Coordinates of C-alpha atoms in Angstrom, one line a residue:
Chain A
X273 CA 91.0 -202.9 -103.6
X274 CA 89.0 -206.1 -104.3
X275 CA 86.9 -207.0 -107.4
X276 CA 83.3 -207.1 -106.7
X277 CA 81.8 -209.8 -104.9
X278 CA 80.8 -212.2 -107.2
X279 CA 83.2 -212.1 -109.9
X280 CA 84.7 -215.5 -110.5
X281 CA 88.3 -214.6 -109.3
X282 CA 88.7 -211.9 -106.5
X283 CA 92.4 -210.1 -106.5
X284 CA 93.8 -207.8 -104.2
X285 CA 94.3 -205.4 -107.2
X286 CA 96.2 -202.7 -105.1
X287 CA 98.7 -205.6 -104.0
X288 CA 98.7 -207.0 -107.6
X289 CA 99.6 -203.4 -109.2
X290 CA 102.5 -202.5 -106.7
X291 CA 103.9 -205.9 -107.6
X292 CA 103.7 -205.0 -111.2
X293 CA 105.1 -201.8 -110.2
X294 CA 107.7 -203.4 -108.6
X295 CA 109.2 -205.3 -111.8
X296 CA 107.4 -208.2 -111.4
X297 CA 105.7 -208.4 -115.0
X298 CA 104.2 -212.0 -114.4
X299 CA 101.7 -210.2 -112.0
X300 CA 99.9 -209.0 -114.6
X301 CA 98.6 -212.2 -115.4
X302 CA 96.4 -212.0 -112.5
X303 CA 94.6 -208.9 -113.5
X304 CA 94.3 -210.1 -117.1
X305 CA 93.0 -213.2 -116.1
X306 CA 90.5 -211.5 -113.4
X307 CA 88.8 -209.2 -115.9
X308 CA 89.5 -211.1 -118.9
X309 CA 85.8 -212.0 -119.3
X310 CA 84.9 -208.8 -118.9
X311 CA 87.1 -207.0 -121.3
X312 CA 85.7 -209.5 -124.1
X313 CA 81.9 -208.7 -123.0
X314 CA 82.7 -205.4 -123.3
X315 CA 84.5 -205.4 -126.8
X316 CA 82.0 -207.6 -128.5
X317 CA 79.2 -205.2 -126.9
X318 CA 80.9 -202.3 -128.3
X319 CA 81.1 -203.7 -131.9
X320 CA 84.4 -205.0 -132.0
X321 CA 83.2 -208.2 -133.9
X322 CA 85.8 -210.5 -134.9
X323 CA 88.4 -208.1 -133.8
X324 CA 87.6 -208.5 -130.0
X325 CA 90.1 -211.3 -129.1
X326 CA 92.3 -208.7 -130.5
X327 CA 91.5 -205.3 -129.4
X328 CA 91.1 -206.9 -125.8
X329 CA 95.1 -208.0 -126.2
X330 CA 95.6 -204.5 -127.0
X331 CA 93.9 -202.6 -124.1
X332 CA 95.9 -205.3 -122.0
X333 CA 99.0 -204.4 -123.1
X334 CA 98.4 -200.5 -123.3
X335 CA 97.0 -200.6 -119.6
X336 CA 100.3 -202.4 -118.5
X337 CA 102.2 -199.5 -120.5
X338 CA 100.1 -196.7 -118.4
X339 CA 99.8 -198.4 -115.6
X340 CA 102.4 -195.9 -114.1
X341 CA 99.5 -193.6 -114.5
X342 CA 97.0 -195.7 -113.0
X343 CA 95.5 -193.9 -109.9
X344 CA 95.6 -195.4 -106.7
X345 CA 92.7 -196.6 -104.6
X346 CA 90.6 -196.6 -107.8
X347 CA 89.4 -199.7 -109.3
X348 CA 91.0 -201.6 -112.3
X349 CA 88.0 -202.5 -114.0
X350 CA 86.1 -199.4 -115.3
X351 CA 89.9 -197.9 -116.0
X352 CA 90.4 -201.2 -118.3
X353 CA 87.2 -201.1 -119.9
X354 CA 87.9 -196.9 -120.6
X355 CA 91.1 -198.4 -122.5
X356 CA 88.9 -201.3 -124.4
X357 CA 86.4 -198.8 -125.1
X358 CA 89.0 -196.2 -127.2
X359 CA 90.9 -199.9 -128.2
X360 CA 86.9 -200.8 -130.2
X361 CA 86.7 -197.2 -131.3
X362 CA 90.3 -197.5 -132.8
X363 CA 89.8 -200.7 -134.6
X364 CA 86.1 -200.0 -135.1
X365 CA 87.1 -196.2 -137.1
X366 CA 89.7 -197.4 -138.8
X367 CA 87.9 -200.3 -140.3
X368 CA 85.2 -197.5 -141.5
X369 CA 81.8 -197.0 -139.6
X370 CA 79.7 -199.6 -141.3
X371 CA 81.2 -202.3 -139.8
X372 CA 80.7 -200.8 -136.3
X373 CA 76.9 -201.5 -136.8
X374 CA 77.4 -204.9 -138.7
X375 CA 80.1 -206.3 -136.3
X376 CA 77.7 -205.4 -133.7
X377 CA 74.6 -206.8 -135.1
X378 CA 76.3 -210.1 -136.1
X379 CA 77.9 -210.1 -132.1
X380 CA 74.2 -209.7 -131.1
X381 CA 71.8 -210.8 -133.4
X382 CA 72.7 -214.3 -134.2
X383 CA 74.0 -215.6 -131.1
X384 CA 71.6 -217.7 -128.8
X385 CA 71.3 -216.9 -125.5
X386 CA 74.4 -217.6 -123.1
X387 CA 72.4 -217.3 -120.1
X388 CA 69.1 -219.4 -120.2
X389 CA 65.6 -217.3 -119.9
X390 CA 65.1 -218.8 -116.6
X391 CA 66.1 -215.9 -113.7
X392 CA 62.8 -213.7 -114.4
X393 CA 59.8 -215.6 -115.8
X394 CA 58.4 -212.5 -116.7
X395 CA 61.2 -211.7 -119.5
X396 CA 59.6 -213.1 -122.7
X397 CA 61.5 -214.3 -125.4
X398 CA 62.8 -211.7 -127.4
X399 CA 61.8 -212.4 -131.7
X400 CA 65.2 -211.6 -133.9
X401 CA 62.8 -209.1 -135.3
X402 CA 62.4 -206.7 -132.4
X403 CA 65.9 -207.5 -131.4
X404 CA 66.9 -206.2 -134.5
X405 CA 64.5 -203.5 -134.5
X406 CA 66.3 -202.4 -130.8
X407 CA 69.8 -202.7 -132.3
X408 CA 68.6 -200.4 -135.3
X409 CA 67.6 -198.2 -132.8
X410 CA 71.0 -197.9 -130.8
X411 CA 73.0 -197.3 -134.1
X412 CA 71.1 -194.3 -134.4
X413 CA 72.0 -193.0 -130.6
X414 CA 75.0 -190.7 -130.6
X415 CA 78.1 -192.1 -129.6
X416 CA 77.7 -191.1 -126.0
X417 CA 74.2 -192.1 -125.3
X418 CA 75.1 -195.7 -127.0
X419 CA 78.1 -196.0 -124.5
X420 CA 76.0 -195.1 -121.7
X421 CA 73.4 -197.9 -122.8
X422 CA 76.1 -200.4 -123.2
X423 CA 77.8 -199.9 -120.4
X424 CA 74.5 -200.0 -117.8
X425 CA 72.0 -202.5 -119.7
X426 CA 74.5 -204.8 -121.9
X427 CA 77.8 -205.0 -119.5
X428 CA 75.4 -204.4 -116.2
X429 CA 77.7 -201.7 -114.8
X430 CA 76.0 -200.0 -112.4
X431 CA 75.9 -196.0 -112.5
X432 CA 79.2 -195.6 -110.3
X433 CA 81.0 -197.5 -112.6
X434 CA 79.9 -196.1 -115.4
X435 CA 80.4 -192.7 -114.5
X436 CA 84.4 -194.3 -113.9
X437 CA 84.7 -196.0 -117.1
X438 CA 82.9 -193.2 -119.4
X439 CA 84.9 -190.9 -117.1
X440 CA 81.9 -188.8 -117.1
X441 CA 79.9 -187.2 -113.8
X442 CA 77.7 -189.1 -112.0
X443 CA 75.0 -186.6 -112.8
X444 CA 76.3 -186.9 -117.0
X445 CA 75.6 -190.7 -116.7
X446 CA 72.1 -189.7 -115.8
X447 CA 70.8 -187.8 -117.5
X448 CA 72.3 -189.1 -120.8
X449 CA 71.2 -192.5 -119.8
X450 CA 67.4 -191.0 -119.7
X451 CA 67.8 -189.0 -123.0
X452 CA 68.9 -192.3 -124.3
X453 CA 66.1 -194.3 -123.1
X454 CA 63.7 -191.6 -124.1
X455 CA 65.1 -191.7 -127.9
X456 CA 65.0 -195.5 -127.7
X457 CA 61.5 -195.9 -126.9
X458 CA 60.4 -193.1 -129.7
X459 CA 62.6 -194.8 -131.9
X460 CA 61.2 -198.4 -131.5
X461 CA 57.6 -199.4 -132.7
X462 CA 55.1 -199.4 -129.9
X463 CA 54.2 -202.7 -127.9
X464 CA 52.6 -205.6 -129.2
X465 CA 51.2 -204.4 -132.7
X466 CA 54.5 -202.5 -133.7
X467 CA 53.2 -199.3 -135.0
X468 CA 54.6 -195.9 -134.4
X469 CA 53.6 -194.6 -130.9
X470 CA 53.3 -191.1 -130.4
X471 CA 53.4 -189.8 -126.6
Chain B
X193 CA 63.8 -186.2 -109.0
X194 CA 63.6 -189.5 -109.7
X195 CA 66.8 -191.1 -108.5
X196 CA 65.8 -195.0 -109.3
X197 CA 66.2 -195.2 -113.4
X198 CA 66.4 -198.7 -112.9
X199 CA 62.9 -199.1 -111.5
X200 CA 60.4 -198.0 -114.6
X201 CA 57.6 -198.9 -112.6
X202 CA 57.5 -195.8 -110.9
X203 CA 57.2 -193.5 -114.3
X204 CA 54.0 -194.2 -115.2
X205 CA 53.1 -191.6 -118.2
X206 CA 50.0 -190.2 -117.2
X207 CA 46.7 -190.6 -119.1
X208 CA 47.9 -194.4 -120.4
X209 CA 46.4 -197.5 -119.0
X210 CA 49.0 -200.4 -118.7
X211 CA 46.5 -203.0 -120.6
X212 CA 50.0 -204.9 -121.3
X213 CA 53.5 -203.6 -120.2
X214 CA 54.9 -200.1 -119.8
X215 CA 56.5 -199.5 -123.0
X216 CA 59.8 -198.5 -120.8
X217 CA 58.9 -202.0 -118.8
X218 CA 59.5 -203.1 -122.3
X219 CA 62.4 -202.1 -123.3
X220 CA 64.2 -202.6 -120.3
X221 CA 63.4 -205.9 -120.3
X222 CA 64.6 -205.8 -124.4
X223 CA 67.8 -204.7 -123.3
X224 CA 68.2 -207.2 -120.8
X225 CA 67.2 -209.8 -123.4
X226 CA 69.6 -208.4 -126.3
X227 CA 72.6 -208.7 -123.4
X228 CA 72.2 -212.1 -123.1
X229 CA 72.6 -212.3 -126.6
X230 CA 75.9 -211.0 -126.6
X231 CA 78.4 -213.4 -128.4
X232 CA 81.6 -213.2 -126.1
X233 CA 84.8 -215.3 -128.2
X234 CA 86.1 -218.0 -126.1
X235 CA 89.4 -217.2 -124.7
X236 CA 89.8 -218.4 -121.2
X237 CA 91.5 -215.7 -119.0
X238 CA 94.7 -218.0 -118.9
X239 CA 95.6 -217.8 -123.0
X240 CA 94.6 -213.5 -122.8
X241 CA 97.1 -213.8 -119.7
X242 CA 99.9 -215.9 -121.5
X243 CA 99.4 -213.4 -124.9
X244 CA 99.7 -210.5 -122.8
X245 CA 103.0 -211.4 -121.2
X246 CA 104.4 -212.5 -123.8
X247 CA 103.9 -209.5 -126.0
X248 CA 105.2 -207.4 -123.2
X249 CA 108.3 -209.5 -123.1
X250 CA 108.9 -209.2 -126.3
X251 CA 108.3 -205.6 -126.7
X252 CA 111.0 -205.3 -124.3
X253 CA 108.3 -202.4 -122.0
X254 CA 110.0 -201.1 -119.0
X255 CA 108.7 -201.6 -115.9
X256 CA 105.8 -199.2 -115.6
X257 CA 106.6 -197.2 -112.4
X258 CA 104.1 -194.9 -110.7
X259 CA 104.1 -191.4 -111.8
X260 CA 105.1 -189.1 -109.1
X261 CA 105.0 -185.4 -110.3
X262 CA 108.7 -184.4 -109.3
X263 CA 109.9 -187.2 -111.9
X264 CA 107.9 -185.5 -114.7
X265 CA 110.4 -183.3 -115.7
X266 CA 112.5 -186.1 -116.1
X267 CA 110.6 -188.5 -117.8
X268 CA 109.2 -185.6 -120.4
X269 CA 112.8 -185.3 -121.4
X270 CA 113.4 -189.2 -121.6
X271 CA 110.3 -189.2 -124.1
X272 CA 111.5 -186.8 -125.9
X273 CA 114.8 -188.7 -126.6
X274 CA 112.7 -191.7 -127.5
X275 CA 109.5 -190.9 -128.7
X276 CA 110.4 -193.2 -131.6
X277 CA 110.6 -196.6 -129.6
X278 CA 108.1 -195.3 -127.4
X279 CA 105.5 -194.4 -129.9
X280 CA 106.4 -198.1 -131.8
X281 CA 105.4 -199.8 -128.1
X282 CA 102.4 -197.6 -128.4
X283 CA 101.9 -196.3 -125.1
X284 CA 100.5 -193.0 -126.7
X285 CA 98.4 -192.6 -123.9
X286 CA 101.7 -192.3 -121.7
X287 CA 103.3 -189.8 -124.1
X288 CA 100.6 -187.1 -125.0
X289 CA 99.8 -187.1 -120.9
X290 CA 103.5 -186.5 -120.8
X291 CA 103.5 -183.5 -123.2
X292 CA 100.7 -181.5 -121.4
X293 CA 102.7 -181.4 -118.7
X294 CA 100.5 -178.2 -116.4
X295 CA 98.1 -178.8 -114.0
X296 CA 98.4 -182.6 -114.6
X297 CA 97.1 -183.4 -110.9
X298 CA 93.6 -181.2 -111.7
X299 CA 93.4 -183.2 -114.9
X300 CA 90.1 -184.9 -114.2
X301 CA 89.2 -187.4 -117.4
X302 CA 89.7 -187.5 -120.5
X303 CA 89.1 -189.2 -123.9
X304 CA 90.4 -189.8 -127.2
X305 CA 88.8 -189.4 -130.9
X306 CA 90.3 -190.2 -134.0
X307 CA 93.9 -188.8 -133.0
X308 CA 93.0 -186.1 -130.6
X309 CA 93.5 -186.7 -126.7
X310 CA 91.4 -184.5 -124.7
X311 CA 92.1 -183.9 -121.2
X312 CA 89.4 -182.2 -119.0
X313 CA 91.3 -180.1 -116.7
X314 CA 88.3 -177.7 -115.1
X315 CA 91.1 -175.9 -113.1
X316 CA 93.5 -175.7 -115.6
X317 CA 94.1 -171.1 -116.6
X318 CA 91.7 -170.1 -119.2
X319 CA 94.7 -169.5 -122.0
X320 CA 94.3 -165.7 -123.6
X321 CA 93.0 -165.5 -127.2
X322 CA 95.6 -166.1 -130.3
X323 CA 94.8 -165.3 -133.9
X324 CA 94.4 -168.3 -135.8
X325 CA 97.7 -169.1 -137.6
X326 CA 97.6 -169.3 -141.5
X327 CA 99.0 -171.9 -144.1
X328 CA 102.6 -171.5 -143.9
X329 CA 104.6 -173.0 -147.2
X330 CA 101.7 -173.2 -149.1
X331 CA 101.4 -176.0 -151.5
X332 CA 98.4 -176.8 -154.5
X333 CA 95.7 -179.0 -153.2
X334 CA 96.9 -181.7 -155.7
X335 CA 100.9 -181.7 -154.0
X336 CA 99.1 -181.8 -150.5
X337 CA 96.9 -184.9 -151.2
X338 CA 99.8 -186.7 -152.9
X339 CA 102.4 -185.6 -149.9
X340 CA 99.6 -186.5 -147.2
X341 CA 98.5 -189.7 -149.3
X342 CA 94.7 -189.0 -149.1
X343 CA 92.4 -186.2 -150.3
X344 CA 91.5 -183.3 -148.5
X345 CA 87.8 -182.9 -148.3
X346 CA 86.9 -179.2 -149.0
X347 CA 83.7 -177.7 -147.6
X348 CA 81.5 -176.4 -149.8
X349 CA 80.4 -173.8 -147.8
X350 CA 83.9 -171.9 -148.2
X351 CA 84.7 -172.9 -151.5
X352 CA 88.4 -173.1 -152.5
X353 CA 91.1 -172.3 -150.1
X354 CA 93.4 -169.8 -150.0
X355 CA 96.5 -171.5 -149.2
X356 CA 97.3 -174.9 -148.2
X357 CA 100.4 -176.7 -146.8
X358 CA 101.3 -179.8 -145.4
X359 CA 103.0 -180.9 -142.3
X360 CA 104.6 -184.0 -141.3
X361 CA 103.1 -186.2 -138.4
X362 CA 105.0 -188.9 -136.4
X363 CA 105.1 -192.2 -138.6
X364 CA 105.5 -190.9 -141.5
X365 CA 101.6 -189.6 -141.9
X366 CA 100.4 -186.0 -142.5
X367 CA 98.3 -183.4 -141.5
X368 CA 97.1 -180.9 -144.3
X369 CA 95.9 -178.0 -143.7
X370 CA 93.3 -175.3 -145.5
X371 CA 93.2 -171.9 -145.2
X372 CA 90.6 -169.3 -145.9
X373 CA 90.9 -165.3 -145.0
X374 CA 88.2 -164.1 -143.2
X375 CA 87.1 -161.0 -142.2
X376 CA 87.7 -160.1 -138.6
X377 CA 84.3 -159.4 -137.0
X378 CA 83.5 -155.7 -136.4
X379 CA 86.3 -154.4 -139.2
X380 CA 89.1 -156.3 -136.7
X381 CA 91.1 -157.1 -139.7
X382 CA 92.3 -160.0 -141.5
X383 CA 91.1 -163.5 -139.5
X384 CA 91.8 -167.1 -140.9
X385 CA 89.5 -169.9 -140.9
X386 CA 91.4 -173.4 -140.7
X387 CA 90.9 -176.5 -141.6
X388 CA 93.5 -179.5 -140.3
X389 CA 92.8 -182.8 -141.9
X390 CA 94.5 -185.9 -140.3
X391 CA 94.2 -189.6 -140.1
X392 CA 92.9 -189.6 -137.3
X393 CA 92.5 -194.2 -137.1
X394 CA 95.9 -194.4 -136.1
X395 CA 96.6 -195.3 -132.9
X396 CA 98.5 -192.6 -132.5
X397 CA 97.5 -189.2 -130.5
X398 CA 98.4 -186.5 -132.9
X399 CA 97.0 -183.5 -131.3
X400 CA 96.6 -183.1 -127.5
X401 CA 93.9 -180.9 -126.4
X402 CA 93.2 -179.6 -122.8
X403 CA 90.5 -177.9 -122.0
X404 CA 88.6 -176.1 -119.3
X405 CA 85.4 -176.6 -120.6
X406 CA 83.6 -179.9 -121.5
X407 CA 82.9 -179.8 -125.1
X408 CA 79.7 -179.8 -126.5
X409 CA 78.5 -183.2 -128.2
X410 CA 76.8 -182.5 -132.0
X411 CA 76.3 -184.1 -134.9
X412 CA 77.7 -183.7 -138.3
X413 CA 76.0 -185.8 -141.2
X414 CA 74.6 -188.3 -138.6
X415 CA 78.1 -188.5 -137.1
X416 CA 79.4 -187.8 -133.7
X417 CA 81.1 -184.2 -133.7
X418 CA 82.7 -182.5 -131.3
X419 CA 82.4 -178.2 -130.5
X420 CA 84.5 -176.9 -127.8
X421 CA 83.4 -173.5 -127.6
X422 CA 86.2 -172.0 -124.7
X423 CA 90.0 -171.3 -126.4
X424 CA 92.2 -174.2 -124.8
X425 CA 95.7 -175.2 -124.9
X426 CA 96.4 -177.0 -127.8
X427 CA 99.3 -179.4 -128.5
X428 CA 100.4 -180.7 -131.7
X429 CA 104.0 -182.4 -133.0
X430 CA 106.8 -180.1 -134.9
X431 CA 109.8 -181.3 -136.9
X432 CA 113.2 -179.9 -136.6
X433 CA 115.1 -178.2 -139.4
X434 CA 116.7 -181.5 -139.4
X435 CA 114.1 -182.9 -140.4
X436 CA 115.0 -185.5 -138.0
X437 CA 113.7 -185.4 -134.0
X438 CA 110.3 -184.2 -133.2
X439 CA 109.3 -181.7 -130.6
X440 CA 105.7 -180.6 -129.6
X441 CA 104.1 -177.1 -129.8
X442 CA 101.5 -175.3 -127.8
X443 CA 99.6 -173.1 -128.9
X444 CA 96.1 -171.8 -127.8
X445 CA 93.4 -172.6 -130.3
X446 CA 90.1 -170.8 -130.1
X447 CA 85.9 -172.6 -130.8
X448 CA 87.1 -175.3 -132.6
X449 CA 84.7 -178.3 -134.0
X450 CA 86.3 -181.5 -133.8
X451 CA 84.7 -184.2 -136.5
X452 CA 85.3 -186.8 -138.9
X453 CA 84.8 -185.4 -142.8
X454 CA 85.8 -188.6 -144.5
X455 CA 86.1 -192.3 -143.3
X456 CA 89.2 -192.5 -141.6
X457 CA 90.0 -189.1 -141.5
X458 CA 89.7 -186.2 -138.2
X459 CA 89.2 -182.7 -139.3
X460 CA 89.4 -179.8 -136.9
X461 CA 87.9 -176.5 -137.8
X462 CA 89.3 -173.4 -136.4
X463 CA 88.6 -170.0 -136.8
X464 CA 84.4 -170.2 -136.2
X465 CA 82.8 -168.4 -133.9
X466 CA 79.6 -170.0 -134.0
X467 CA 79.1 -173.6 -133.6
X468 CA 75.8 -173.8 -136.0
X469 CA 77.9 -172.1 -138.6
X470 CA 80.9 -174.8 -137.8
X471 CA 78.7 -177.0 -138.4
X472 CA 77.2 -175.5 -140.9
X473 CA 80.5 -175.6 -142.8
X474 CA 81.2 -179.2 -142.1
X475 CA 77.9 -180.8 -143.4
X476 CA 78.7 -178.7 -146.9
X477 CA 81.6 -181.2 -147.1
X478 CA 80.6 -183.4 -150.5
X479 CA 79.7 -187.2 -149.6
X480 CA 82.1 -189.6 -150.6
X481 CA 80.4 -191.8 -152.2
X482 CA 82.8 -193.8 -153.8

């Protein structure tokens, strides 16, 4: 199985795992190096703060240890991120919940953009203010309907994916994704003059 | 049924004019925005690569071989021998799959929270019922916070226990649990209600659930909770009289609500029929504040 077209590095993951399999540790440095960028994106989305460099050793080295487990024909990537996922949650719980929603915010809110504003013209400039407002709002989502969030919006997995990594149904991803969006949008002040909105 | 979330366009609430953008339009395109704020550490995939070997070389890890069910057997009984080295590489994932060894192939997903690994296993027997077991070797609340090192919360709602004791959990930590007697609905006799408190931050899986039923996502004090309403297998870790090598139980363990009553801590509550009175119980659990 290939990684998706457009990733940086494609590897023949099936070929790479048997190897592994196989004895040959060192071939592990291929995956880890393929979906290192990832793993980090996904740590730092899920509030791993400073920890991420950290927690994303970790789920590397725990999926190595179960990769006897690991499934045939199924992709790598959501299975890695299920592992960095628990890995955040881990470090995240044991460091008590506060710092799940400050890690998170100072991952999100103070960092300029990585990706210049210049794909979509019609994206406006987001103000810290709303961004915090929006952040504010996905503290208060439940654990699920964050994950869901995350996973499609701020690690642009599509619902597939998702449904792998959360290791939920397709039909799960769904309609918790909607519930989400629906409690987002009554949770955040209306457009423009940022009073409450009432549907 | 609209199939394209991604397209907000199409959802256009009736009776609102769009003078500016779709308040969905907007928050897509917020969400959008706040993932391109996302501050990623830079570590090129070379240095993750190099770390990653090298802690696996010098965590000595065997060589992790594809799991084909006939060797199960076999490797159940290897773990057993050396849970200790295994747990210290902590592969914990490896070894609570390994102790919930029936229907492993139907096992469809799973997930972990705060020292519980659940395993969704729709085709898995639907276990028979099993009173709730009581507080064997019962200690004082003060013994079983010192022996476990932290302090049992204790839900209002059902005032003092009746008994408490205190079992050992792999790495030296402890699970304590509270007992209450019940009545048994419809003059059934004596029932317990349970409480198991446990650190659940550990990386560590400490209890092993698998389940026929998804469980049912609530909230306790603003915080994630867990209800699983069917009775399901339930594993959990056992010393020997020795004191020495541990061995896993099963047992079948009926509605339980699965959810964290102090920072740091997993509590399972046993013994509730209902989940709103579960719950119920577990908000009366006093703050800590400080």
């Amino acid at each position: 199985m290939r990684t998706r077209e457009g990733d940086r590095i494609a590897v023949d993951e099936g070929v790479v795992i048997e190897r592994v399999r196989a004895g040959e540790a060192e071939a592990y440095a291929e995956l880890v190096r393929a979906h290192t960028p990832i793993a980090l994106r996904a740590a730092a989305a899920l509030g791993a703060g400073a920890d991420a460099e950290d927690v994303v050793q970790q789920a590397f080295f725990k999926a190595y240890c179960s990769l006897g487990r690991f499934r045939e024909g199924s992709s790598f990537r959501p299975w890695l991120l299920r592992i960095v996922a628990n890995e955040t949650r881990n470090t995240v719980r044991s460091a008590g919940r506060l710092r799940a929603a400050t890690g998170r915010e100072a991952t999100l809110i103070g960092a300029e953009p990585l990706i210049p504003d210049s794909a979509d013209p019609a994206v406006a400039a987001l103000e810290g203010e709303r961004r915090s407002a929006l952040l504010g709002a996905l503290e208060r989502l439940g654990e699920d309907q964050r994950l869901v969030v995350t996973y499609r919006y701020l690690l642009d997995m599509d619902e597939a994916e998702t449904a792998e990594a959360l290791g939920w149904p397709r039909g799960t991803v769904k309609s918790r994704l909607n519930r989400a969006l629906k409690k987002l949008g009554r949770l955040l002040p209306g457009p423009g003059e940022g009073g409450e909105e009432h549907e | 049924m609209n199939e394209r979330e991604g397209d907000p366009e199409e959802r256009l609430p009736e009776g609102r004019l769009s003078e500016d953008r779709l308040p969905e339009d907007r928050l897509h395109e917020d969400l959008r925005e706040l993932s391109r704020h996302i501050r990623v550490p830079d570590v090129a995939g070379e240095t993750m690569a190099e770390r990653v070997i090298a802690q696996i070389i010098a965590e000595s890890v065997p060589v992790p071989v594809a799991e084909p069910p006939g060797r199960f057997e076999r490797l159940r009984a290897l773990l057993r021998r050396h849970w200790r080295r295994l747990t210290a590489a902590l592969c914990g994932v490896v070894t609570i799959l390994v102790l919930t060894p029936p229907v492993r192939a139907a096992v469809a997903e799973w997930f972990n929270w705060g020292g519980v690994e659940v395993e969704y296993a729709p085709e898995s027997p639907r276990p028979t019922d099993e009173p709730v077991p009581g507080c064997e070797n019962p200690v004082s609340l003060a013994q079983a916070a010192r022996r476990a090192g932290f302090t049992p919360a204790v839900p209002k709602a059902l005032g003092a226990p009746d008994a408490v004791s205190v079992t050992g959990l792999p790495l030296g930590r402890h699970v304590v649990s509270l007992c209450w007697r019940a009545d048994g609905a419809g003059g059934a006799g004596e029932a317990i209600v349970r409480l198991d408190e446990f650190p659940g931050d550990l990386d560590m899986t400490f209890f092993g659930k698998m389940v026929r039923v998804e469980p049912q996502q609530t909230v306790v004090g603003g915080a994630d909770a867990w209800w699983f309403r069917e009775p399901h297998l339930l594993t959990f870790w056992m010393k020997d009289k020795d004191d020495q090598i541990w061995e896993h139980a099963e047992r079948t363990a009926g509605p339980t609500l699965l959810w964290s009553p102090s920072p740091g801590i997993t509590g399972r509550l046993e013994g509730e029929e209902s989940m709103r009175r579960a719950v119920e119980i577990a908000e009366s659990v006093p703050a800590q504040g400080s």
